[in-house]
Structures are given as C-alpha cells and as structure tokens.
mmCIF file with all atom_site columns, C-alpha atoms in Angstrom:
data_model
loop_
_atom_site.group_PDB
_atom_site.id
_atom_site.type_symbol
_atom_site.label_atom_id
_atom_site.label_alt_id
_atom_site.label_comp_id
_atom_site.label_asym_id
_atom_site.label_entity_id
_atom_site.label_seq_id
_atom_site.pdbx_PDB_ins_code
_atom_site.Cartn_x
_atom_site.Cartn_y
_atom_site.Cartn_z
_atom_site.occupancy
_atom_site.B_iso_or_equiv
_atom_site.pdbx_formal_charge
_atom_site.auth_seq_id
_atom_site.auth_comp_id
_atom_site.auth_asym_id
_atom_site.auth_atom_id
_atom_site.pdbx_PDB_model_num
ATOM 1   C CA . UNK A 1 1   ? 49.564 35.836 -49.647 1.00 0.00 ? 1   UNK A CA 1
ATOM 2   C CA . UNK A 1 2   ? 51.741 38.768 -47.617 1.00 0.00 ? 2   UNK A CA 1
ATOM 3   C CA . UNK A 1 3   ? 48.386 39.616 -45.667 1.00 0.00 ? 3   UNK A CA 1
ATOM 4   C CA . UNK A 1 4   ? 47.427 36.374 -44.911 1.00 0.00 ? 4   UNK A CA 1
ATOM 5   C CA . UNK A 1 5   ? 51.355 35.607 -43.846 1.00 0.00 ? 5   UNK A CA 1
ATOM 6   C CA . UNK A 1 6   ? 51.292 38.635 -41.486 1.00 0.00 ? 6   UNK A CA 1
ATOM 7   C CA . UNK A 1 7   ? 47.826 37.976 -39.661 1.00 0.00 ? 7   UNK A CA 1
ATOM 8   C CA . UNK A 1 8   ? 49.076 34.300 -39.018 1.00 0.00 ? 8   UNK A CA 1
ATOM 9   C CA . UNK A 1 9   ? 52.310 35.739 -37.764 1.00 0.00 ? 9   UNK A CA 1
ATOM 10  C CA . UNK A 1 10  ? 50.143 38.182 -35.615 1.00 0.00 ? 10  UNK A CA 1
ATOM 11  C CA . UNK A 1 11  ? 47.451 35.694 -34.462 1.00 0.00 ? 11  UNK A CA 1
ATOM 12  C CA . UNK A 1 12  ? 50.925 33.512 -33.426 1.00 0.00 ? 12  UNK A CA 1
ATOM 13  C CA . UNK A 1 13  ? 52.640 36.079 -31.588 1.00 0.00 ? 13  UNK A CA 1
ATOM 14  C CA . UNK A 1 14  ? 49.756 36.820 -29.717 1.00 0.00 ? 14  UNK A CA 1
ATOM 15  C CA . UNK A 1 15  ? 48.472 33.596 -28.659 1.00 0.00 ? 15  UNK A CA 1
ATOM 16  C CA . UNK A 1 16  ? 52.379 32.975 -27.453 1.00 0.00 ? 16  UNK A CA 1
ATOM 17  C CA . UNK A 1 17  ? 52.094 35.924 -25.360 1.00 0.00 ? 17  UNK A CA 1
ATOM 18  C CA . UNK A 1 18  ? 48.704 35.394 -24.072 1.00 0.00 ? 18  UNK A CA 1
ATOM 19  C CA . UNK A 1 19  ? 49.917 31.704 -22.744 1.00 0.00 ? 19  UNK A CA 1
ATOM 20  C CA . UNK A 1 20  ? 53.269 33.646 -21.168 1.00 0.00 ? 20  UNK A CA 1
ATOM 21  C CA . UNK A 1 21  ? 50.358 35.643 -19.213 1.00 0.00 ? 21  UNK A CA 1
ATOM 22  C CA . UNK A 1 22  ? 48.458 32.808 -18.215 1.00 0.00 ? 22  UNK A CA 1
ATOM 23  C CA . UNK A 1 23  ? 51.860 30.945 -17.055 1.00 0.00 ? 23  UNK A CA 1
ATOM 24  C CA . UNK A 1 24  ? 52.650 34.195 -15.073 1.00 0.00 ? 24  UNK A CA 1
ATOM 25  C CA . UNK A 1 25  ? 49.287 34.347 -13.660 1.00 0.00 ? 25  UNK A CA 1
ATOM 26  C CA . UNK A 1 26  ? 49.451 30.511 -13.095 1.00 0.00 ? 26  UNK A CA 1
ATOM 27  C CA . UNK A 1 27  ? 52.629 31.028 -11.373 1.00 0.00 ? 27  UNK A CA 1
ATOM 28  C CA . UNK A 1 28  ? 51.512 33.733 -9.052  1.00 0.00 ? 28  UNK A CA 1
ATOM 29  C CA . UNK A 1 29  ? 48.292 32.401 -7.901  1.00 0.00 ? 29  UNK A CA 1
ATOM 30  C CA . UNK A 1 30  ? 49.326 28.776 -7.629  1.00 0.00 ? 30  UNK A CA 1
ATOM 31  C CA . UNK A 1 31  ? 51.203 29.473 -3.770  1.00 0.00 ? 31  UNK A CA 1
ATOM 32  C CA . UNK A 1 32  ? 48.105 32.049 -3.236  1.00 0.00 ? 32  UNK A CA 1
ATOM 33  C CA . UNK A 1 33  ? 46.039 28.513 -3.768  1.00 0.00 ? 33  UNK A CA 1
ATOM 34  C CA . UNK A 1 34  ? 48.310 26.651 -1.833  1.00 0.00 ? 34  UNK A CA 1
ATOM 35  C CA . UNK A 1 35  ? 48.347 28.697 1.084   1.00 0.00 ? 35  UNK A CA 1
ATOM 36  C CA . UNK A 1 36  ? 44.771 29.219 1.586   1.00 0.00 ? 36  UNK A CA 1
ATOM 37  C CA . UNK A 1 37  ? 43.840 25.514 1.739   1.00 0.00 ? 37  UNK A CA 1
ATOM 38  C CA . UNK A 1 38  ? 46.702 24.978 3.898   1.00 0.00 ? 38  UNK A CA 1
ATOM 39  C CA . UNK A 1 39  ? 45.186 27.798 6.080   1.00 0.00 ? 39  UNK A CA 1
ATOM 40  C CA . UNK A 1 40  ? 41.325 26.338 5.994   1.00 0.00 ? 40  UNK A CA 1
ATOM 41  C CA . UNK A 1 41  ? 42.988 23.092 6.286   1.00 0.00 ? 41  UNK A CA 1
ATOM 42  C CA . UNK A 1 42  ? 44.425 24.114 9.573   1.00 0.00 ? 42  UNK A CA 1
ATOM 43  C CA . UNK A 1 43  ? 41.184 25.772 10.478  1.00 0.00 ? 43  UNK A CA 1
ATOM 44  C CA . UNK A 1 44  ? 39.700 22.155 9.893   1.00 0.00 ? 44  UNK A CA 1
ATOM 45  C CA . UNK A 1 45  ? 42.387 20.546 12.370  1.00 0.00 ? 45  UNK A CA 1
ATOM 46  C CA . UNK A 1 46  ? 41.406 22.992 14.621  1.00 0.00 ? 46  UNK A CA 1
ATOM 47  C CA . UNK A 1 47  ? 37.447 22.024 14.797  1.00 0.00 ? 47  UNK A CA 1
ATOM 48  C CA . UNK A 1 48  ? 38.293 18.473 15.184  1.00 0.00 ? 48  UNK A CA 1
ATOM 49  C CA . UNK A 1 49  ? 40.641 18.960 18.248  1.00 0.00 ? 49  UNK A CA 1
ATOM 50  C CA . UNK A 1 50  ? 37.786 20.890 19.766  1.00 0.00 ? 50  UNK A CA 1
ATOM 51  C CA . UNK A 1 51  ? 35.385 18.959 18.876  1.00 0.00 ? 51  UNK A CA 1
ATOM 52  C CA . UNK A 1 52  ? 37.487 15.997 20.788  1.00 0.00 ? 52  UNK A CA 1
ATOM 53  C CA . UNK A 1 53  ? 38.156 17.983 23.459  1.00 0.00 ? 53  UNK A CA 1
ATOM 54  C CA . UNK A 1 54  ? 34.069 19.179 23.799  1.00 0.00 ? 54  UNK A CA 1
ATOM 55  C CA . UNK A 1 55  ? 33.118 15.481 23.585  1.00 0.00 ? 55  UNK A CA 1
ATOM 56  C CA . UNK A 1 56  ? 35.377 14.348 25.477  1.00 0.00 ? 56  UNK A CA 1
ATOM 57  C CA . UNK A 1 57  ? 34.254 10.511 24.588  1.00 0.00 ? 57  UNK A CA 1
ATOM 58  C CA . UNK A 1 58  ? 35.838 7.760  25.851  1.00 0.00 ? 58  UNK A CA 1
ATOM 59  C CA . UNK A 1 59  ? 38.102 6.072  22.936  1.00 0.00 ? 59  UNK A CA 1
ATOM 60  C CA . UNK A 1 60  ? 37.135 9.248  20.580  1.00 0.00 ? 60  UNK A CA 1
ATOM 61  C CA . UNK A 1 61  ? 40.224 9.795  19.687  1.00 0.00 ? 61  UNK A CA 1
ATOM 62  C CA . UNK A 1 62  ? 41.434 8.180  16.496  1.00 0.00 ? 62  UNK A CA 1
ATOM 63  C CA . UNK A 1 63  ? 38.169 9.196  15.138  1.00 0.00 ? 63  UNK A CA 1
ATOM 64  C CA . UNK A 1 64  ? 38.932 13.009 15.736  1.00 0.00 ? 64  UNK A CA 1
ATOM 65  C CA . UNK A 1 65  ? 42.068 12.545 13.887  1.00 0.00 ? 65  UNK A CA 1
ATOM 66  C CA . UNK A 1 66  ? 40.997 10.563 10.847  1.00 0.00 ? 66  UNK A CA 1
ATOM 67  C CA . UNK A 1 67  ? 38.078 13.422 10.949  1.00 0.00 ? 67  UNK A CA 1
ATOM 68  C CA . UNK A 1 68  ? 40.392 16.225 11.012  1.00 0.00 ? 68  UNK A CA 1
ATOM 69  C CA . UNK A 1 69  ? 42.728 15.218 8.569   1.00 0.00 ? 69  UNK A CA 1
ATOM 70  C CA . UNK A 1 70  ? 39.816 14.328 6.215   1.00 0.00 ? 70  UNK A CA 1
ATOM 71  C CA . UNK A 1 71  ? 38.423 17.991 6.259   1.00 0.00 ? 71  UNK A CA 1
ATOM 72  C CA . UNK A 1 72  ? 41.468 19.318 6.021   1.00 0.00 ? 72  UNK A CA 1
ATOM 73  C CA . UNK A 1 73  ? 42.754 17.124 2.735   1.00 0.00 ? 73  UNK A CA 1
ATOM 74  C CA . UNK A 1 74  ? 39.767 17.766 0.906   1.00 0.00 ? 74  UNK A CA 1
ATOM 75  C CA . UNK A 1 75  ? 40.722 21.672 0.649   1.00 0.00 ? 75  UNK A CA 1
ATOM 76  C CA . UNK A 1 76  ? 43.673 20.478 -1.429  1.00 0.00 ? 76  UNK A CA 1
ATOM 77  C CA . UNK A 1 77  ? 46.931 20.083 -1.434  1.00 0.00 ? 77  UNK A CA 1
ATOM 78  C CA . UNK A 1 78  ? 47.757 23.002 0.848   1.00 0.00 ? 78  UNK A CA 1
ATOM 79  C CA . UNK A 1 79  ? 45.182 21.633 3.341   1.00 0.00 ? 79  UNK A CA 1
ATOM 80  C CA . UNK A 1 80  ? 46.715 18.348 3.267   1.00 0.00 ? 80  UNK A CA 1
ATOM 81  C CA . UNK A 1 81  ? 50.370 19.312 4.155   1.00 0.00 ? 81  UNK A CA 1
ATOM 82  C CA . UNK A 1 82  ? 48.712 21.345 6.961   1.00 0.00 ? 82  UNK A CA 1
ATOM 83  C CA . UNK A 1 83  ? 47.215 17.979 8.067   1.00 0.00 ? 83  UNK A CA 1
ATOM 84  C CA . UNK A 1 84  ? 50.254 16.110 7.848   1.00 0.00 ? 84  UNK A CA 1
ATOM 85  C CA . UNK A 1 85  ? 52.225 19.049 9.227   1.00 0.00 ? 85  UNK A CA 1
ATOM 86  C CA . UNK A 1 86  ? 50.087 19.774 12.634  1.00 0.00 ? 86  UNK A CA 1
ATOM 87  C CA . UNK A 1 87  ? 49.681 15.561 12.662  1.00 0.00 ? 87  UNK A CA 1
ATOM 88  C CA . UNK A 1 88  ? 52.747 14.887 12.891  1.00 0.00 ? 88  UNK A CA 1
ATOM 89  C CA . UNK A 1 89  ? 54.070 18.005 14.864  1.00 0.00 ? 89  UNK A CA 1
ATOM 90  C CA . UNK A 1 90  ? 51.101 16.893 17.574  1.00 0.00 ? 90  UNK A CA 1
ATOM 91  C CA . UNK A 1 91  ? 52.605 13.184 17.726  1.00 0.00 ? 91  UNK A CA 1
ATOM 92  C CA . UNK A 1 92  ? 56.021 14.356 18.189  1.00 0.00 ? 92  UNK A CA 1
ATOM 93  C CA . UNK A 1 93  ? 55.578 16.497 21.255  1.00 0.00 ? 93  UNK A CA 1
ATOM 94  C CA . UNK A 1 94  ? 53.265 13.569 22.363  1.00 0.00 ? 94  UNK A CA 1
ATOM 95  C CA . UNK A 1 95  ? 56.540 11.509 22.043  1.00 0.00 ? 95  UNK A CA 1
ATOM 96  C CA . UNK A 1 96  ? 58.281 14.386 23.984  1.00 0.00 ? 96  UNK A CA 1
ATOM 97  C CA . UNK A 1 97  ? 56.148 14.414 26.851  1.00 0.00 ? 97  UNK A CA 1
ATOM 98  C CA . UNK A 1 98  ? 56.605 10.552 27.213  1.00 0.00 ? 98  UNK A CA 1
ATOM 99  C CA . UNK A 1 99  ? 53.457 9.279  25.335  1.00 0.00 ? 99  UNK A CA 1
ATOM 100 C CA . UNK A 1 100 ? 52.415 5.819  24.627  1.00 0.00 ? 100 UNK A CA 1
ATOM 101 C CA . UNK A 1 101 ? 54.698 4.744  21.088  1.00 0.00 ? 101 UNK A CA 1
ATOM 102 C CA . UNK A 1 102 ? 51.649 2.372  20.051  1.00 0.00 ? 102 UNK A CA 1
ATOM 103 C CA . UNK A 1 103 ? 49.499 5.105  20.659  1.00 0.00 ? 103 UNK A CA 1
ATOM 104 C CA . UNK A 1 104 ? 50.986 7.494  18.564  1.00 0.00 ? 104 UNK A CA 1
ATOM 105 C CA . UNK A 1 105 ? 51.295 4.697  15.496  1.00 0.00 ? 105 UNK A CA 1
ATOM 106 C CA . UNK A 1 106 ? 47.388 3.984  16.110  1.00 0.00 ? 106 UNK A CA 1
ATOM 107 C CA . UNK A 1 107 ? 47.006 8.250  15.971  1.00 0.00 ? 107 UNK A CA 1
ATOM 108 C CA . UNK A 1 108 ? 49.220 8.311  13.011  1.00 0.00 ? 108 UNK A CA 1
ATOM 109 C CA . UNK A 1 109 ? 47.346 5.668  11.127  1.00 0.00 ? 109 UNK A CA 1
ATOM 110 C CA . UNK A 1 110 ? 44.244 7.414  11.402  1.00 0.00 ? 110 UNK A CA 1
ATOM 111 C CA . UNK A 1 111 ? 46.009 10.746 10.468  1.00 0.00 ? 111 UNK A CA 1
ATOM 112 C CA . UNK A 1 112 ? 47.009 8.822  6.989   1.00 0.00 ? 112 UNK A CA 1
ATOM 113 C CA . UNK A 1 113 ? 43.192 7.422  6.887   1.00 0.00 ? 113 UNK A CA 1
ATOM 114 C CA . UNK A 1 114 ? 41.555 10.583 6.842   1.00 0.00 ? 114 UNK A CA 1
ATOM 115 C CA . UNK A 1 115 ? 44.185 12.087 5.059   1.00 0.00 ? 115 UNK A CA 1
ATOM 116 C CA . UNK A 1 116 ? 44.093 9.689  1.367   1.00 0.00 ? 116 UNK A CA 1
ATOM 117 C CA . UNK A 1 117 ? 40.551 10.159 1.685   1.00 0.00 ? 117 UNK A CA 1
ATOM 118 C CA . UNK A 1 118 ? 39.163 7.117  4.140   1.00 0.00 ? 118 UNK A CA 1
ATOM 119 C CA . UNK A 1 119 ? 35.732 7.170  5.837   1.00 0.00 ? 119 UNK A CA 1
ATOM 120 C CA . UNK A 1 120 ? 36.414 8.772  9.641   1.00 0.00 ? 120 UNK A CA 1
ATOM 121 C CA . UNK A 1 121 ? 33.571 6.884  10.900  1.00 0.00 ? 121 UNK A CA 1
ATOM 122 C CA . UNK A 1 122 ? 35.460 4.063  10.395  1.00 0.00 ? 122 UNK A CA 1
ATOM 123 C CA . UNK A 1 123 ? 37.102 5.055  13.831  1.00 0.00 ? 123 UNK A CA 1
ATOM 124 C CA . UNK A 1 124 ? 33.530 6.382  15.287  1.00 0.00 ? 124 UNK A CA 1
ATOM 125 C CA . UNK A 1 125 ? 33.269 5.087  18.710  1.00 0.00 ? 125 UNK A CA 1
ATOM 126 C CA . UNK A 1 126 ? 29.503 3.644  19.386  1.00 0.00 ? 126 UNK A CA 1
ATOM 127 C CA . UNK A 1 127 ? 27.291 6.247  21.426  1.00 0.00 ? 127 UNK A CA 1
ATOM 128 C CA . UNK A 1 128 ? 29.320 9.411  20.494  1.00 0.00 ? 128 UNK A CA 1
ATOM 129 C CA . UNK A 1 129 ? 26.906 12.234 19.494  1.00 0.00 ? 129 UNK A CA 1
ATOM 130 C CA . UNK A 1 130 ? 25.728 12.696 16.417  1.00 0.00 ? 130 UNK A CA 1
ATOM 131 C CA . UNK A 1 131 ? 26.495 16.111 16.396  1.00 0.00 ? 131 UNK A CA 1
ATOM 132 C CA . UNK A 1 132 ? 29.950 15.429 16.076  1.00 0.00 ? 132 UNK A CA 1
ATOM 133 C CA . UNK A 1 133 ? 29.467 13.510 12.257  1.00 0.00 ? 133 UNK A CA 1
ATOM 134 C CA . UNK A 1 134 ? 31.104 14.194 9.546   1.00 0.00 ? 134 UNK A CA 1
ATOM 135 C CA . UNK A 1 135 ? 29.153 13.019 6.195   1.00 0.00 ? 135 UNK A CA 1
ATOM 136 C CA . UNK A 1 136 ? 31.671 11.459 3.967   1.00 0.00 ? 136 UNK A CA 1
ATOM 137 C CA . UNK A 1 137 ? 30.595 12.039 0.343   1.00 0.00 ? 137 UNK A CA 1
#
C-alpha cells in the first residue's frame, strides 16, 4: 500500500510540474505568437495599400481596406491589432491633413468589415482587375 502511495505521489508531483512547464512555455511563446501575426498582419496592410496604389481604380478604395484588414485578421489576434492599429493611425493623419470626415467613416467601416471577417468583395468596384482578388474562404 506504501509503494502504491509513493508512485501516486510521484506520478502527482510530476504531472504538477510538467503543467508549470507548459504554463511557462505557454507564457513565453504566447507574445512570440502575438507579435508575429501582428508583423505578417502588417505585411498584409502593406500589399493592399500597394495594391491600391498599383491599380489605382477609380472608387477602389474601400475595397483595399476591407481587403487589407481581412488578410491581416486572419493571422490572428496580433494581425488584427496591427489592422486596427495602421487603420486607424492612416485615418487619423487623413483627418490631419484635412480629409473628407464621411470619407474616413466610409474607410473605417470597411476597416471593421474586413477586420470581423466580412467578404472584401463586397466593396469590389466593377471592372477592377482580377488580379487584385482576394478569395474569401
């Protein structure tokens, strides 16, 4: 009864300590996570700007940003705060330089679209090129 007492009380210790690893582990790669989606997230944000600026389509625009906050929210959760981050960084200096207020609510609408997970062609302008779609699975 002894023997069987201590290997339970070994078997215990040992899975306690083997969950304080994983926690420590957990706890260290967690922000390692976080930051590389918020980096590939901004990476994302970056295509889509120069996609919009290569296109350079006439009312393109929401579309770019519903696109680019898309990509970048389905890294995770780092990649959407970079989203929201650069989206709402952009629309302030917009604001700044004297930009169109019902502008920047239509841009930050689409920002929120892409972001919770919304189709980006809903914003797809008719006759932009193909090459810049996004399949939304």
């Amino acid at each position: 009864m002894n023997s069987l007492l201590a290997v339970t009380t070994v078997v215990a210790v040992f899975a306690v300590r083997a969950e304080g690893v994983a926690d420590i582990w957990d706890t260290v790669t967690k922000p390692l996570k976080f930051g590389r989606e918020a980096v590939q997230g901004a990476v994302d944000m970056a295509h889509a700007y120069v996609d919009m600026r290569r296109a350079n389509f006439k009312n393109s625009d929401k579309y770019f940003h519903a696109r680019g906050n898309y990509d970048a929210a389905r890294r995770g959760p780092g990649g959407s705060w970079a989203a929201r981050v650069i989206s709402n960084a952009r629309e302030t200096v917009d604001q700044w330089r004297g930009g169109n207020p019902a502008a920047s609510a239509a841009d930050q609408e689409a920002n929120r679209w892409g972001r919770k997970g919304g189709d980006p062609n809903k914003y797809r302008p008719k006759g932009l090129p193909t090459k810049y779609r996004r399949s939304v699975f």
